[in-house]
Coordinates of C-alpha atoms in Angstrom, one line a residue:
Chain A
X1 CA 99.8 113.8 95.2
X2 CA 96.2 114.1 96.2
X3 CA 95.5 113.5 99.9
X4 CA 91.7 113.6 99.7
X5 CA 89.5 110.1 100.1
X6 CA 88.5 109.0 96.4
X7 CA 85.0 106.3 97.4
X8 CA 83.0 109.3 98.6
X9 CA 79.3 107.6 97.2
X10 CA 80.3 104.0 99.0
X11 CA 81.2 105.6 102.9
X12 CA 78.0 105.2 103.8
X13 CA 77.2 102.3 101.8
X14 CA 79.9 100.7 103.3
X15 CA 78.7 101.2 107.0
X16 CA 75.6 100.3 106.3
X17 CA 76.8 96.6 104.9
X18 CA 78.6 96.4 108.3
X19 CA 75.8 97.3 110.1
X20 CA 73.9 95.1 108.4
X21 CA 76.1 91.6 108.9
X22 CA 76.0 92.8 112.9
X23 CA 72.9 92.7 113.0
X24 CA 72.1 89.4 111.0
X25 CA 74.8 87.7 112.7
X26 CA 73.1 88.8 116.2
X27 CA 69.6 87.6 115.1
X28 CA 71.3 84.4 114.9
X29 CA 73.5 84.1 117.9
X30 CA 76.9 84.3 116.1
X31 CA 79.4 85.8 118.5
X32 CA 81.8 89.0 117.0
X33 CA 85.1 88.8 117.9
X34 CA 88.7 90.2 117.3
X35 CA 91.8 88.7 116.7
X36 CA 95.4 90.3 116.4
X37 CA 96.2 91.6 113.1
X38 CA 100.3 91.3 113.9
X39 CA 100.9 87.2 114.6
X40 CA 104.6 85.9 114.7
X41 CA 103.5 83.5 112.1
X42 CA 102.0 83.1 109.0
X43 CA 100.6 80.7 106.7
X44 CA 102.8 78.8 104.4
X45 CA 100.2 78.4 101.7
X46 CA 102.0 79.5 98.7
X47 CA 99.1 81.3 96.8
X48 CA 98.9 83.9 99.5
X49 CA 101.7 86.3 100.7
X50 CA 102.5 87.8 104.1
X51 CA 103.6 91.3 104.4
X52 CA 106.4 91.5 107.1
X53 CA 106.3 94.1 109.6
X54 CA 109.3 95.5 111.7
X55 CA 110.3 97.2 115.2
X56 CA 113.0 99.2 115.1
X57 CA 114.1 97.4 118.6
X58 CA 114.3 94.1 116.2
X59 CA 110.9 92.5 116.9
X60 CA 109.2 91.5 113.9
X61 CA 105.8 89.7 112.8
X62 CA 103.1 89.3 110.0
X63 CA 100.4 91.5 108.6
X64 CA 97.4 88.4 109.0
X65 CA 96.4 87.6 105.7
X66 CA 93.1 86.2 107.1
X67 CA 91.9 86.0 110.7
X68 CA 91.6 82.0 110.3
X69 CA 94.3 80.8 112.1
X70 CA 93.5 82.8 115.3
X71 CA 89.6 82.3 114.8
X72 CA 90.1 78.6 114.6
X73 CA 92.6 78.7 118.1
X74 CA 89.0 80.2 119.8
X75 CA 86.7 77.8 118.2
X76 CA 89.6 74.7 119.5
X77 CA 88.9 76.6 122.7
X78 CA 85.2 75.9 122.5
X79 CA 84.1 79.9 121.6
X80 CA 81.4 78.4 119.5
X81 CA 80.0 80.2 116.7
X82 CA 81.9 83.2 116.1
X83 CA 83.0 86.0 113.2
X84 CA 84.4 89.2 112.2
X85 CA 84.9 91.9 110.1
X86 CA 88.8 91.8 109.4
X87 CA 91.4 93.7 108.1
X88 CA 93.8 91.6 106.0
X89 CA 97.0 92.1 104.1
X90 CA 98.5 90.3 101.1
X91 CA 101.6 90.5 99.0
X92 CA 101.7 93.1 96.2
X93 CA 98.0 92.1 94.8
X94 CA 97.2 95.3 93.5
X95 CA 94.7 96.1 90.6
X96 CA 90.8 96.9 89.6
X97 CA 89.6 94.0 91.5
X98 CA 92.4 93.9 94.3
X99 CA 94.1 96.0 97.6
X100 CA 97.0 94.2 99.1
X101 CA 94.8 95.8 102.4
X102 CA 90.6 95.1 102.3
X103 CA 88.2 93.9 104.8
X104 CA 87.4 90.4 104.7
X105 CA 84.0 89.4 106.9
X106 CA 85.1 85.7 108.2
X107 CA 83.0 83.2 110.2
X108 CA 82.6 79.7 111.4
X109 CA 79.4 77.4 112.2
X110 CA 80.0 74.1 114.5
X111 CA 78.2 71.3 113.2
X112 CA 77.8 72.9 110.1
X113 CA 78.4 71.1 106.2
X114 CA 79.9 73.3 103.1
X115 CA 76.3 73.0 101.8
X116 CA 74.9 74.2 104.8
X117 CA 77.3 76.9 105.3
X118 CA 76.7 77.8 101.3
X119 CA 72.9 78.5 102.2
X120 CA 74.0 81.0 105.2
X121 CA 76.6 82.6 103.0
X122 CA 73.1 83.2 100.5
X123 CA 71.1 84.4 103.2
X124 CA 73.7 87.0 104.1
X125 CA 74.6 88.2 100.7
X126 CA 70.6 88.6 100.1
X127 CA 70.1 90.1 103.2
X128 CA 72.7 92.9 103.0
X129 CA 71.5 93.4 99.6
X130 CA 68.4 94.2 100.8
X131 CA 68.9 96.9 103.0
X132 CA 68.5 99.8 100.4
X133 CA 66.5 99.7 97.2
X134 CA 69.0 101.2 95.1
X135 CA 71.6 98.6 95.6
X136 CA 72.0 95.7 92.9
X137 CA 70.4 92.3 94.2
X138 CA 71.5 89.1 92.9
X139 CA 68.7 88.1 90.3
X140 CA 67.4 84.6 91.5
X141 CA 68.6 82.3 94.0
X142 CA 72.3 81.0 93.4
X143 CA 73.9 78.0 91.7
X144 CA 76.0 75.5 92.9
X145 CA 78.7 74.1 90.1
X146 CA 80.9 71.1 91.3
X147 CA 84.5 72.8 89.7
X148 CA 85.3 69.0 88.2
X149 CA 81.5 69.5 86.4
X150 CA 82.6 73.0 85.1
X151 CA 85.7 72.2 83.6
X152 CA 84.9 68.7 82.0
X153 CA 81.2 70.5 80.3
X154 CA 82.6 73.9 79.4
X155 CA 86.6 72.4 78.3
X156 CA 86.2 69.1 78.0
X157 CA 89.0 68.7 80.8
X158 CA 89.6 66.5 83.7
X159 CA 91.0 68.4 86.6
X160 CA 92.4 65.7 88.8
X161 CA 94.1 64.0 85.1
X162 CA 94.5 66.8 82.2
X163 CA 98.5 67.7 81.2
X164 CA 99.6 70.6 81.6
X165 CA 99.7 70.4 77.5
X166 CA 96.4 69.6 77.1
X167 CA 95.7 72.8 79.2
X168 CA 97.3 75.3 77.4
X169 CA 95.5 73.7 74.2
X170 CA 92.6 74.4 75.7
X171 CA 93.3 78.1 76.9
X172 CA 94.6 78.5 73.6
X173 CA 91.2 77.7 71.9
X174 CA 89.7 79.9 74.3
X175 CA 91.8 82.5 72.7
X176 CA 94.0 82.9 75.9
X177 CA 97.5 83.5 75.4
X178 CA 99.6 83.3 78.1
X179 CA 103.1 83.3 78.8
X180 CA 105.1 81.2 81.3
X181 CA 105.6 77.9 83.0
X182 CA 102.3 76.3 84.9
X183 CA 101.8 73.1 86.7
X184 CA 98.1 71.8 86.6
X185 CA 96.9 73.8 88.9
X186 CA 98.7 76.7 88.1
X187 CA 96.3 76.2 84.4
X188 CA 93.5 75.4 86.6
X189 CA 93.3 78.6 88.1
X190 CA 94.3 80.5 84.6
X191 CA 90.7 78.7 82.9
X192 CA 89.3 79.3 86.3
X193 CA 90.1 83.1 86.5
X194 CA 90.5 84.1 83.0
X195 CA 88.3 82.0 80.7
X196 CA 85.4 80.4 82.9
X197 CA 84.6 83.0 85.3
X198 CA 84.2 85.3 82.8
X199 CA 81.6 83.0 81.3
X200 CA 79.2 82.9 84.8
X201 CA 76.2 84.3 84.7
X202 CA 76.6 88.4 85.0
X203 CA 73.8 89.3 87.6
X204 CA 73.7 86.0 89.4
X205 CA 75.5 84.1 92.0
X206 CA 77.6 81.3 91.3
X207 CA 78.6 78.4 94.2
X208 CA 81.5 76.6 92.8
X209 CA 81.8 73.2 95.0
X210 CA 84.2 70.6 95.5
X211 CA 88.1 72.0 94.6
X212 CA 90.7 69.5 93.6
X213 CA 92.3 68.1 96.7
X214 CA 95.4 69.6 95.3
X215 CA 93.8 72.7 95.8
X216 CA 92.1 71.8 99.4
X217 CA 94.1 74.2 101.6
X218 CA 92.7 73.6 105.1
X219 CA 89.5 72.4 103.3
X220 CA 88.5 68.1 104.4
X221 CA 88.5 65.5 101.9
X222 CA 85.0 65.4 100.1
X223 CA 83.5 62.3 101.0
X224 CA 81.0 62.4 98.5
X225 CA 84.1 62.4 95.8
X226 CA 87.3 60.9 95.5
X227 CA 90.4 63.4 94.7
X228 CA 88.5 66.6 95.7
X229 CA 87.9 68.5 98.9
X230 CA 84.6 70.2 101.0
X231 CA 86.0 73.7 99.2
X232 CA 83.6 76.1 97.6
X233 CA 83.7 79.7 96.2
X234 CA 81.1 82.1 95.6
X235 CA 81.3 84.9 92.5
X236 CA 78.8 87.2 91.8
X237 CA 79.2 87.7 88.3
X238 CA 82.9 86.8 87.2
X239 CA 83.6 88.8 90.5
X240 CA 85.2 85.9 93.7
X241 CA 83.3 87.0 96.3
X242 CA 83.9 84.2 99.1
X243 CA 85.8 81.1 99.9
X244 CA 84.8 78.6 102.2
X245 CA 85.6 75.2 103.9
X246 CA 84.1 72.1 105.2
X247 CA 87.4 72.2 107.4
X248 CA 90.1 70.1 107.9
X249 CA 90.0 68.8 111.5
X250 CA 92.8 66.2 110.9
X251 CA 96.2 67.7 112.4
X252 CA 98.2 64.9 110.7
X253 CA 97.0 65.8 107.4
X254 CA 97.3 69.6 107.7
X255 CA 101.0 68.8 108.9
X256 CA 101.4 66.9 105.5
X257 CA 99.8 69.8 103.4
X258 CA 102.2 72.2 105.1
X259 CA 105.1 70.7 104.8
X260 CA 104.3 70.1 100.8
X261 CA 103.4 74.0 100.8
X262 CA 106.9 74.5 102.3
X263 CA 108.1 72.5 99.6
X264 CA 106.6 74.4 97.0
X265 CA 107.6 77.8 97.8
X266 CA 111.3 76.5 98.3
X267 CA 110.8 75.0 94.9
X268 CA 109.6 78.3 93.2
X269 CA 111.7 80.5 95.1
X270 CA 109.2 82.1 97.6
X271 CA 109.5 83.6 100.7
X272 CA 109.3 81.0 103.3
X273 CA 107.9 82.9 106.7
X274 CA 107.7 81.4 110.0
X275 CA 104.9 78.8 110.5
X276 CA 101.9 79.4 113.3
X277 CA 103.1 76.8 115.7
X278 CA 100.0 78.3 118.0
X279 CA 97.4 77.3 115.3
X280 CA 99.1 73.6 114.9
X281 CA 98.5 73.3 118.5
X282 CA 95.3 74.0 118.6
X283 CA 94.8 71.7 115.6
X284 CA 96.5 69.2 117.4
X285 CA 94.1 69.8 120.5
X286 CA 91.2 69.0 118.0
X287 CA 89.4 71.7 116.1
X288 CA 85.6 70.7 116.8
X289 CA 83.6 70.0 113.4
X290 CA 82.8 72.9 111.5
X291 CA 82.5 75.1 108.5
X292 CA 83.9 78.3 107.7
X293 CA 84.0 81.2 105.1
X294 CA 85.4 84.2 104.2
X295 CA 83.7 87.3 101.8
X296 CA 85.0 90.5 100.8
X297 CA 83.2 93.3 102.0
X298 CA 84.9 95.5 99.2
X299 CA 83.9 93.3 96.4
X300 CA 80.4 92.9 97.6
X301 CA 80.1 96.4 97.4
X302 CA 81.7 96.7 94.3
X303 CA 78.5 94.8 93.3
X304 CA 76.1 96.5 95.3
X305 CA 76.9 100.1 94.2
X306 CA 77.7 98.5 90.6
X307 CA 81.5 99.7 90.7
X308 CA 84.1 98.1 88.4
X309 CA 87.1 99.6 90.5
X310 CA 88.1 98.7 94.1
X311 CA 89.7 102.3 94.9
X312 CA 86.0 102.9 94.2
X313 CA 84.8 101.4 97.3
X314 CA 88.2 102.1 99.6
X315 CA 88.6 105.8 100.3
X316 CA 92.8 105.5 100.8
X317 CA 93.9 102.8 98.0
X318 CA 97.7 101.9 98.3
X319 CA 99.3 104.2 96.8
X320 CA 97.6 106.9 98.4
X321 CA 97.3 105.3 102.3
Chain B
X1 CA 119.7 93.3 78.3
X2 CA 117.3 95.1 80.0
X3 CA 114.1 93.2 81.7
X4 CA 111.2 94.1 83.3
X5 CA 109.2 91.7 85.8
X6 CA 105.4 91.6 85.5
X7 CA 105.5 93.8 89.0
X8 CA 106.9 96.8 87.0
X9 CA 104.5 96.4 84.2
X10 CA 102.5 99.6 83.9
X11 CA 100.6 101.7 80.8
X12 CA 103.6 103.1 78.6
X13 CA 106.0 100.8 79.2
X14 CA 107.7 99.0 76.0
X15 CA 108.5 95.4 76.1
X16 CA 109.9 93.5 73.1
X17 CA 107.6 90.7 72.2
X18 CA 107.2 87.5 69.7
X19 CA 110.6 89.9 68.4
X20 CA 108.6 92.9 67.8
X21 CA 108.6 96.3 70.3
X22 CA 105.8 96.6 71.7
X23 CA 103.9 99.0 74.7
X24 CA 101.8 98.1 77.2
X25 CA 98.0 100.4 76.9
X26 CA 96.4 98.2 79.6
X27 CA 97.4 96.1 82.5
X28 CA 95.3 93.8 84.5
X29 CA 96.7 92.3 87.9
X30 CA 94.3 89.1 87.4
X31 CA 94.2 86.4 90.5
X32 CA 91.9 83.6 92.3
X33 CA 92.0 84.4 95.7
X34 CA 94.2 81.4 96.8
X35 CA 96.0 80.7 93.6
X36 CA 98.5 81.9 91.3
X37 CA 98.7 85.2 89.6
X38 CA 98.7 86.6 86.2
X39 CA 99.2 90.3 84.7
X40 CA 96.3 90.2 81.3
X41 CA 97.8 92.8 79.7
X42 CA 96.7 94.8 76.1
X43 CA 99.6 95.4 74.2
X44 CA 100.0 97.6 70.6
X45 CA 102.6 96.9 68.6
X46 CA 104.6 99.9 67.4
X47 CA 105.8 98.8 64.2
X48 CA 101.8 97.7 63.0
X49 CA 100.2 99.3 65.2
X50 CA 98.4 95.5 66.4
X51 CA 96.5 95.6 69.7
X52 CA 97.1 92.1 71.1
X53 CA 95.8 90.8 74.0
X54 CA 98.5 88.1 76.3
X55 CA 98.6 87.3 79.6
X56 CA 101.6 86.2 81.5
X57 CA 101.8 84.2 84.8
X58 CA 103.2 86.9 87.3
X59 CA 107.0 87.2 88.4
X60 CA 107.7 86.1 84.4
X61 CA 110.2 88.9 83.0
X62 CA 110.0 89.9 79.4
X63 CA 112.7 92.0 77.5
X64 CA 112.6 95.6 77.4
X65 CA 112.4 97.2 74.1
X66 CA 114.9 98.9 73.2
X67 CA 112.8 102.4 72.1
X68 CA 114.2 105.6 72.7
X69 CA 112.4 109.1 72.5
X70 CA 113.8 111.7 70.7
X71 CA 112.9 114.9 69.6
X72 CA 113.3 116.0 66.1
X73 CA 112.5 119.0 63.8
X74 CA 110.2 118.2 61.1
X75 CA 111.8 119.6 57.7
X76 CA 109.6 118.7 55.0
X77 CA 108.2 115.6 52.7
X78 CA 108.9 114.1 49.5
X79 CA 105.9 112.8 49.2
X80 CA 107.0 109.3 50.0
X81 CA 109.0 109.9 53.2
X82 CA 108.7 112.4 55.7
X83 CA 112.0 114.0 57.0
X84 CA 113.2 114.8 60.4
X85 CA 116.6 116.5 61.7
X86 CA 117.9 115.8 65.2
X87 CA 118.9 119.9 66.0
X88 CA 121.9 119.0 67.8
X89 CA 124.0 116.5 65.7
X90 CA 121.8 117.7 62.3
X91 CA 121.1 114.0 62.2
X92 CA 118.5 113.1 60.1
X93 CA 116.3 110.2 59.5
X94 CA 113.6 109.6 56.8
X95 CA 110.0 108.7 58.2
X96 CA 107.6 106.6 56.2
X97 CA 103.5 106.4 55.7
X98 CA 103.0 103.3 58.3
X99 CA 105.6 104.6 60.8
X100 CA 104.0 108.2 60.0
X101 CA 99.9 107.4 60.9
X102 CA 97.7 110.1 61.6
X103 CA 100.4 112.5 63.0
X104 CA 101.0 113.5 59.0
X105 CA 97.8 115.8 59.2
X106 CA 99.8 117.9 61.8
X107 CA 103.1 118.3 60.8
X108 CA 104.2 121.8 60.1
X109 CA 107.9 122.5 58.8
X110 CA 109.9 123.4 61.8
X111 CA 107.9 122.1 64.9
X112 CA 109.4 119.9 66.8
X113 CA 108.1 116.5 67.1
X114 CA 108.9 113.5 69.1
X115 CA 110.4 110.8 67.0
X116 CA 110.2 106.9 68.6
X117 CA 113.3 104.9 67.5
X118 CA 113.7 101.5 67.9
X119 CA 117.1 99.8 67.3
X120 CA 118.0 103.4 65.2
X121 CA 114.9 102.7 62.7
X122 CA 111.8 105.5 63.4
X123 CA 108.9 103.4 64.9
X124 CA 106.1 106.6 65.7
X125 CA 105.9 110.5 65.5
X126 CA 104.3 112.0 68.1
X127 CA 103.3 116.2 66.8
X128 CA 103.8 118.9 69.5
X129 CA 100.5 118.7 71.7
X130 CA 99.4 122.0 70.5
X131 CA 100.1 123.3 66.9
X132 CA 98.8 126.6 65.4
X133 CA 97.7 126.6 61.8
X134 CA 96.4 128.6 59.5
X135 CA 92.3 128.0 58.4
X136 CA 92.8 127.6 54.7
X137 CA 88.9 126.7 54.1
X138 CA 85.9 127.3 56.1
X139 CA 82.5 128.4 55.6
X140 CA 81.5 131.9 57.1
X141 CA 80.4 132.2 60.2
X142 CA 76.9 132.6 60.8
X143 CA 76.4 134.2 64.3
X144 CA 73.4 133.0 66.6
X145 CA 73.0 129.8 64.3
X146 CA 74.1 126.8 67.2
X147 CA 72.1 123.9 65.5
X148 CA 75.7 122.3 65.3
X149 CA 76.5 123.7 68.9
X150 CA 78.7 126.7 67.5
X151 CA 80.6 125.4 65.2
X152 CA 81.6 124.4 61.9
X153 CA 84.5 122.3 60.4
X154 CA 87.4 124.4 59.2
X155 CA 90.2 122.6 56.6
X156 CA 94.0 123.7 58.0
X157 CA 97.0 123.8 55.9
X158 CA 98.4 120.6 56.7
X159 CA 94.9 119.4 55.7
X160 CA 93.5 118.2 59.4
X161 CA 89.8 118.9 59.3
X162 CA 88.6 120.6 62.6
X163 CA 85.5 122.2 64.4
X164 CA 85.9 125.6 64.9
X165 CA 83.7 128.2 66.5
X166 CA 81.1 130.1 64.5
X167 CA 83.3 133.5 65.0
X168 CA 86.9 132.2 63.2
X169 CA 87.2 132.8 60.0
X170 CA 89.0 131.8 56.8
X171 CA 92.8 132.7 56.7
X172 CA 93.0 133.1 60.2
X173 CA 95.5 130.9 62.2
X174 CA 94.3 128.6 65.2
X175 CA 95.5 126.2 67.8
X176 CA 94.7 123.1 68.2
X177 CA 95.6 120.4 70.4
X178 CA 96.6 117.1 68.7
X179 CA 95.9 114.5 71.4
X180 CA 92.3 115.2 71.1
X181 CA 91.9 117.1 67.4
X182 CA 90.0 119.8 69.4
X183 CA 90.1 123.7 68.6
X184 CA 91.7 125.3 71.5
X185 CA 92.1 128.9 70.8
X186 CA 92.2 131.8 67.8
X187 CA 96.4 132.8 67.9

């Protein structure tokens, strides 16, 4: 047992980034707000997992495992532009580059495209990097990647067609092993994770646009291409930094995509947790057209302060909160 | 037969893999933020000694190996096979060169070592963590000289070549610990 803190050098890093999003977002007339981390209902999305928290009177809830659903109930309510700095849970995701508890910064701009929203999410990154002159910067300005682009040029796959088969061929000539049954996307996001990312661009920033549909999430259909959604993620490095959404205003279709989420965990044997009938509501009420994103404070300051650990950059990991 | 779920996979433990026990040096919880998850984990092979590299989609459960510690008393060697007597049942088993490794260059009749079996057959020998032997060549000290930082290598019985201090001489006995080959201490 050791009870002391163990990210002494990133405390006041780490204030400082916040500082710094306040005051960027203030400059540009983005409201902060707060939302409940405890909600009697969760998302069904099968690639993210709820903790469960208990009263001992027998009430019983969610740890959030992102302030979207909430955030997006203000912005239905007309809030407007809004963010914040978030504390969010998820399942047992523990290892160099994860805490099932870290701080996710999450915001939404009306009127706002992905691309758009994908030049904010640069000027924020560059921004906070600036603030002290020991801090690593990005080198250069970022580029954008459309994921069906990566995967046919780097692979020679086609992610809305390849087999399952013709996946593992290809992780296997990428000298990836890997044990296990996968659907498609289930190998997309092994090449993604473990042979591609790997292969970005170490100092620079990397926009990865247009997910599979299959792998929209609350994400719109891209109208610029068939079979794949407004979705984008940022790395920095091979490091995930941010996830974002041209989102899905359509109740009818997230209705669908829920139910099929439903489906899926029943099918692999998931926990199934209570659905958010407050957030389908407010979808149903109409969500006005916007984008939003999410970052992770604790990765970008892995970058900034150049630390390859995440219990480098949180002061009581779990395991020793 | 025993299992372990990626969840429980951790540094040390031994899984049995493509039929071979095996033990895990490195595990890496990998994972897109929205997708599924994988443990990349390094694994060395006891039997060749391999380091292998697999990755296994997480919730998968592979079999445990079934590798037991025990500890032995090393009695002497025949040149081919090293042998090693279990002191309660007098029990003993016959260790060869590959099993053997590096640990040979430590073994001194009568310590006690930890002997890795798997299915009965010895996989590994792990020596005592600190052994004392005696310096059977060394060169003589030569005080004040620290162009090497203070020390000088010193040949032990069981023929391990380590850096001792300027002061220890030839014939004297010294302890060492194993894990890093490092002098510790005159005895």
């Amino acid at each position: 047992m050791n009870w002391r803190p163990c990210a002494g050098t990133s405390r006041k890093p780490r204030a400082r980034v916040n500082a710094a999003i306040r005051r960027f977002f203030a400059r540009r007339g983005v409201l902060e707000v707060e939302t409940p981390v405890l909600s009697g209902g969760a998302p069904l999305d099968p690639g993210v997992e709820s903790w469960c928290a208990s009263a001992p009177g027998g009430a019983s809830g969610y740890l959030q495992t992102s302030p979207e659903y909430p955030m997006k109930r203000l912005l239905a309510d007309g809030s407007g532009d809004i963010y914040q700095i978030a504390r969010v849970f998820r399942g047992e995701e523990r290892g160099r580059r994860h805490n099932p508890e870290f701080t996710l910064l999450e915001w939404y701009r009306q009127g706002y495209d992905d691309g758009r929203l994908m030049d904010e999410v640069l000027d924020l990154v560059q921004a906070v990097a600036a603030e002290d002159r020991a801090w690593a910067r990005p080198v250069g300005t970022a580029t954008r990647v459309a994921y069906a682009e990566l995967f046919r040029g780097e692979l020679g796959l086609d992610p809305l067609t390849c087999s399952a088969v013709q996946c593992a061929r290809a992780a296997h000539e990428a000298g990836l092993e890997l044990t296990g049954n996968l659907d498609r996307d289930g190998w997309l996001d092994a090449l993604m994770a473990l042979v591609l990312a790997p292969r970005f661009p170490r100092d620079r920033l990397t926009f990865i646009v247009d997910y599979p549909e299959s792998q929209a999430i609350l994400a719109r259909s891209n109208p610029r291409a068939v079979g794949y959604a407004s979705r984008f993620e940022l790395y920095w490095g091979d490091l995930e930094l941010a996830n974002g959404f041209h989102e899905l205003t359509d109740p009818a279709v997230f209705l669908k995509r829920r139910e099929a989420d439903r489906a899926r965990r029943e099918r692999q044997e998931q926990p199934i947790p209570e659905a958010d009938e407050y957030f389908a509501q407010a979808m149903q009420s109409g969500l006005p057209d916007c984008s939003g994103v999410a970052l992770g404070i604790d990765r970008l300051l892995m970058r900034l302060l150049d630390v390859d650990d995440i219990t480098g950059v949180i002061d009581f990991p779990w395991g020793r909160a | 037969m025993a299992t372990y779920s990626t969840s429980e996979f951790k540094a040390g433990l031994k899984i049995l893999l493509d039929g071979d026990p095996q033990v895990i040096v490195e595990n890496e919880f990998v994972k897109p933020g929205k997708g599924q998850a994988f443990n990349r984990v390094r694994v060395r092979n006891l039997r060749t000694g391999r380091v292998l590299e697999k990755t296994f989609k997480s919730g998968e459960s592979v079999e445990a190996a079934d590798v037991m510690d025990t500890d032995m008393q090393y009695l002497y060697t025949d040149g081919e096979f090293w042998h090693f007597m279990v002191p309660d049942t007098y029990e003993q088993y016959a260790v060869g060169e590959a099993a053997l490794g590096d640990t040979a260059q430590w073994l001194k009749e009568q310590d006690i070592c930890t002997v890795t079996l798997w299915n009965g057959e010895p996989l590994s020998v792990m020596p005592p963590n600190f052994v004392e032997l005696k310096i059977v060549q060394c060169d003589p000290g030569v005080r004040g000289d620290t162009a090497q930082g203070g020390t000088k290598p010193a040949t032990l019985e069981t023929g391990a070549v380590v850096k001792v201090p300027l002061f220890v001489e030839e014939g004297e006995t010294v302890k060492v610990d194993t894990r890093s080959g490092e002098y510790v201490s005159r005895v």
